[in-house]
Amino acid sequence: MVHLFIKESKFISGLLWGFTLSYSGLLLFLFLPNHKSSQDVQALSMINYLFRSVIRMSTILGLFMLMVFVLKVHALGLLGGAFAGMMILSFLFLFKMKPAQ
């Protein structure tokens, strides 16, 4: 019984770390946007867009690897939590973009 409880608690802590990972991706997206609010979207250069995207993706991948290999977080729980957190964020942003009826 204790073994199952410890195993489940590691999975649940992995879920919580996954939510943290997805919300850190949100913070990276908010603080490192692909365009500045004063610029027109057409003035956006592809190199600038790719550079900021690479920074965001490598930071999230680095955090994932740090959590799995250094902090020894349950990998499936981490993936499940990150997936659930990103789905929640996607629905929130889509609901925010929905035009008023």
Coordinates of C-alpha atoms in Angstrom, one line a residue, residues 3-91:
H3 CA 4.6 1.5 -2.4
L4 CA 1.5 2.4 -4.4
F5 CA 1.0 5.7 -2.5
I6 CA 4.6 6.7 -3.1
K7 CA 4.3 5.8 -6.7
E8 CA 1.1 7.8 -7.1
S9 CA 2.5 10.8 -5.3
K10 CA 5.5 10.9 -7.7
F11 CA 3.1 10.9 -10.6
I12 CA 1.0 13.7 -9.0
S13 CA 4.1 15.7 -8.3
G14 CA 5.1 15.2 -11.9
L15 CA 1.7 16.6 -13.0
L16 CA 2.3 19.7 -10.9
W17 CA 5.8 20.1 -12.3
G18 CA 4.2 19.8 -15.8
F19 CA 1.8 22.6 -15.0
T20 CA 4.8 24.7 -13.9
L21 CA 6.6 23.9 -17.2
S22 CA 3.6 24.9 -19.3
Y23 CA 3.1 28.2 -17.4
S24 CA 6.8 29.0 -17.7
G25 CA 6.3 28.6 -21.4
L26 CA 3.5 31.1 -21.1
L27 CA 5.8 33.5 -19.3
L28 CA 8.4 33.2 -22.0
F29 CA 5.8 33.9 -24.6
L30 CA 4.6 37.0 -22.8
F31 CA 8.0 38.4 -21.9
L32 CA 9.7 37.5 -25.2
P33 CA 7.0 38.2 -27.9
N34 CA 7.6 37.7 -31.6
H35 CA 6.7 41.3 -32.3
K36 CA 6.7 44.5 -30.4
S37 CA 3.4 46.3 -29.8
S38 CA 4.6 49.5 -31.6
Q39 CA 5.7 47.7 -34.7
D40 CA 3.4 46.6 -37.5
V41 CA 3.2 42.8 -38.0
Q42 CA 4.4 43.2 -41.6
A43 CA 7.7 44.8 -40.4
L44 CA 8.5 41.6 -38.6
S45 CA 11.7 39.9 -39.9
M46 CA 11.8 36.2 -40.3
I47 CA 15.2 36.0 -38.6
N48 CA 13.9 37.8 -35.5
Y49 CA 10.9 35.5 -35.3
L50 CA 13.0 32.4 -35.6
F51 CA 15.6 33.6 -33.1
R52 CA 13.0 34.3 -30.5
S53 CA 11.2 31.0 -31.2
V54 CA 14.5 29.1 -30.8
I55 CA 15.2 30.8 -27.5
R56 CA 11.7 29.9 -26.2
M57 CA 11.9 26.3 -27.4
S58 CA 15.4 25.6 -26.2
T59 CA 14.6 27.1 -22.8
I60 CA 11.5 24.9 -22.4
L61 CA 13.4 21.8 -23.5
G62 CA 16.3 22.7 -21.1
L63 CA 13.8 23.0 -18.3
F64 CA 12.2 19.7 -19.2
M65 CA 15.6 17.9 -19.2
L66 CA 16.6 19.6 -16.0
M67 CA 13.4 18.4 -14.3
V68 CA 13.7 14.8 -15.6
F69 CA 17.4 14.2 -15.3
V70 CA 18.5 16.4 -12.4
L71 CA 15.4 16.7 -10.2
K72 CA 14.2 13.1 -11.0
V73 CA 10.6 14.2 -11.7
H74 CA 8.3 11.4 -12.9
A75 CA 8.6 11.8 -16.7
L76 CA 5.0 10.6 -17.6
G77 CA 3.5 12.8 -15.0
L78 CA 5.6 15.8 -16.3
L79 CA 4.4 15.2 -19.8
G80 CA 0.8 14.8 -18.8
G81 CA 0.9 17.9 -16.7
A82 CA 2.6 19.9 -19.4
F83 CA 0.0 18.7 -21.9
A84 CA -2.9 19.5 -19.7
G85 CA -1.5 22.9 -18.8
M86 CA -0.9 23.8 -22.5
M87 CA -4.4 22.6 -23.4
I88 CA -5.9 24.9 -20.6
L89 CA -3.8 27.8 -21.9
S90 CA -4.9 27.2 -25.5
F91 CA -8.6 27.2 -24.5

